[in-house]
């Protein structure tokens, strides 16, 4: 599961094996790209969010985000999950031309959110 979360935060993966993914992640960490996204980036440009849907099912939430693939939306969504203390159960990313579609299932921790609350918090954190 953590392998998929890491893969989602690395924008350009050279190969899909674990060693290559870790090498690519270390290269990005060396340039401080991930830490910049976690801090909010100060000067980081916003992602162009086309659509975000949230469905709550008990303690789980399903999130679907459609956006431009520019400005690392996958890293921002994973960072938002960490900031909100949401445990990632499953994530998938598809890219068609400039459109990135992310789908994730997360488990809410000690705090329960309504669909609207979680959606609004995710939007504010990824932008």
CSV table of C-alpha atoms in Angstrom, one decimal:
chain,number,residue,atom,x,y,z
A,1,UNK,CA,0.0,0.0,0.0
A,2,UNK,CA,2.8,2.5,0.9
A,3,UNK,CA,4.5,1.6,-2.4
A,4,UNK,CA,1.4,2.9,-4.3
A,5,UNK,CA,1.2,6.0,-2.1
A,6,UNK,CA,4.9,6.7,-2.9
A,7,UNK,CA,4.4,6.0,-6.6
A,8,UNK,CA,1.5,8.6,-6.6
A,9,UNK,CA,3.8,11.3,-5.2
A,10,UNK,CA,6.6,10.8,-7.8
A,11,UNK,CA,5.7,12.7,-10.9
A,12,UNK,CA,7.9,10.9,-13.4
A,13,UNK,CA,8.7,7.3,-12.6
A,14,UNK,CA,11.5,5.9,-14.8
A,15,UNK,CA,10.6,2.2,-14.3
A,16,UNK,CA,7.9,0.5,-12.2
A,17,UNK,CA,10.2,-1.7,-10.1
A,18,UNK,CA,10.7,-0.7,-6.4
A,19,UNK,CA,14.4,0.1,-6.7
A,20,UNK,CA,13.8,2.6,-9.6
A,21,UNK,CA,10.8,4.2,-7.8
A,22,UNK,CA,12.9,4.7,-4.6
A,23,UNK,CA,15.7,6.2,-6.7
A,24,UNK,CA,13.3,8.6,-8.4
A,25,UNK,CA,11.8,9.5,-5.0
A,26,UNK,CA,15.3,10.2,-3.5
A,27,UNK,CA,16.1,12.4,-6.5
A,28,UNK,CA,13.0,14.5,-5.9
A,29,UNK,CA,13.6,14.7,-2.2
A,30,UNK,CA,17.0,16.0,-2.9
A,31,UNK,CA,15.5,18.8,-4.8
A,32,UNK,CA,13.1,19.4,-1.9
A,33,UNK,CA,10.1,19.1,-4.2
A,34,UNK,CA,8.1,16.9,-1.8
A,35,UNK,CA,8.7,19.1,1.2
A,36,UNK,CA,7.7,22.2,-0.7
A,37,UNK,CA,4.4,20.6,-1.6
A,38,UNK,CA,3.8,19.5,2.1
A,39,UNK,CA,4.5,23.1,3.3
A,40,UNK,CA,1.9,24.5,0.9
A,41,UNK,CA,4.7,25.6,-1.4
A,42,UNK,CA,4.5,29.3,-0.7
A,43,UNK,CA,4.9,30.2,-4.3
A,44,UNK,CA,3.5,26.9,-5.7
A,45,UNK,CA,1.0,27.4,-8.4
A,46,UNK,CA,-2.5,26.1,-7.8
A,47,UNK,CA,-3.7,23.0,-9.7
A,48,UNK,CA,-6.5,23.4,-12.1
A,49,UNK,CA,-9.3,21.4,-10.4
A,50,UNK,CA,-12.0,20.4,-12.8
A,51,UNK,CA,-14.0,18.2,-10.4
A,52,UNK,CA,-13.7,16.6,-7.0
A,53,UNK,CA,-16.3,14.1,-5.6
A,54,UNK,CA,-16.4,12.6,-2.1
A,55,UNK,CA,-18.6,9.8,-1.0
A,56,UNK,CA,-18.7,8.7,2.7
A,57,UNK,CA,-19.5,5.1,3.5
A,58,UNK,CA,-19.3,4.5,7.2
A,59,UNK,CA,-15.7,5.1,8.3
A,60,UNK,CA,-14.4,5.1,4.7
A,61,UNK,CA,-14.4,7.8,2.1
A,62,UNK,CA,-14.1,7.5,-1.7
A,63,UNK,CA,-12.4,10.5,-3.4
A,64,UNK,CA,-12.3,11.2,-7.1
A,65,UNK,CA,-10.3,14.1,-8.4
A,66,UNK,CA,-10.2,15.3,-12.0
A,67,UNK,CA,-7.6,17.9,-12.8
A,68,UNK,CA,-4.9,19.1,-15.1
A,69,UNK,CA,-1.8,17.0,-14.6
A,70,UNK,CA,0.3,20.1,-14.1
A,71,UNK,CA,1.7,21.2,-10.7
A,72,UNK,CA,1.8,17.7,-9.2
A,73,UNK,CA,-1.8,17.1,-8.2
A,74,UNK,CA,-1.1,13.5,-7.1
A,75,UNK,CA,1.5,14.6,-4.6
A,76,UNK,CA,-0.8,17.3,-3.3
A,77,UNK,CA,-3.7,14.9,-2.8
A,78,UNK,CA,-1.5,12.4,-0.9
A,79,UNK,CA,-0.2,15.3,1.2
A,80,UNK,CA,-3.7,16.4,2.0
A,81,UNK,CA,-4.6,12.9,3.1
A,82,UNK,CA,-1.6,12.9,5.5
A,83,UNK,CA,-2.5,16.4,6.8
A,84,UNK,CA,-6.1,15.2,7.5
A,85,UNK,CA,-4.9,12.0,9.2
A,86,UNK,CA,-6.7,9.8,6.6
A,87,UNK,CA,-5.4,6.3,6.1
A,88,UNK,CA,-5.0,5.4,2.4
A,89,UNK,CA,-6.5,2.1,1.5
A,90,UNK,CA,-6.4,2.3,-2.3
A,91,UNK,CA,-5.3,4.8,-4.9
A,92,UNK,CA,-5.2,4.8,-8.7
A,93,UNK,CA,-4.2,7.5,-11.2
A,94,UNK,CA,-5.0,7.7,-14.9
A,95,UNK,CA,-3.8,10.3,-17.3
A,96,UNK,CA,-5.3,11.1,-20.7
A,97,UNK,CA,-3.5,13.9,-22.5
A,98,UNK,CA,-3.5,16.7,-19.9
A,99,UNK,CA,-6.3,15.3,-17.7
A,100,UNK,CA,-5.4,13.4,-14.6
A,101,UNK,CA,-8.0,11.3,-12.8
A,102,UNK,CA,-7.2,10.2,-9.3
A,103,UNK,CA,-9.4,7.8,-7.3
A,104,UNK,CA,-8.7,6.9,-3.7
A,105,UNK,CA,-10.3,5.1,-0.8
A,106,UNK,CA,-9.4,6.3,2.6
A,107,UNK,CA,-10.3,5.4,6.2
A,108,UNK,CA,-11.2,8.2,8.5
A,109,UNK,CA,-9.3,8.2,11.8
A,110,UNK,CA,-10.5,9.7,15.0
A,111,UNK,CA,-12.4,12.5,13.3
A,112,UNK,CA,-15.5,11.8,11.2
A,113,UNK,CA,-16.3,14.2,8.4
A,114,UNK,CA,-19.4,14.8,6.3
A,115,UNK,CA,-19.0,14.6,2.5
A,116,UNK,CA,-19.1,18.4,2.2
A,117,UNK,CA,-16.6,19.0,5.0
A,118,UNK,CA,-14.1,16.5,3.6
A,119,UNK,CA,-14.5,17.8,0.1
A,120,UNK,CA,-14.0,21.5,1.2
A,121,UNK,CA,-10.9,20.6,3.3
A,122,UNK,CA,-9.4,18.6,0.4
A,123,UNK,CA,-10.0,21.4,-2.1
A,124,UNK,CA,-8.4,24.0,0.3
A,125,UNK,CA,-5.4,21.7,1.0
A,126,UNK,CA,-4.6,20.8,-2.7
A,127,UNK,CA,-5.0,24.4,-3.8
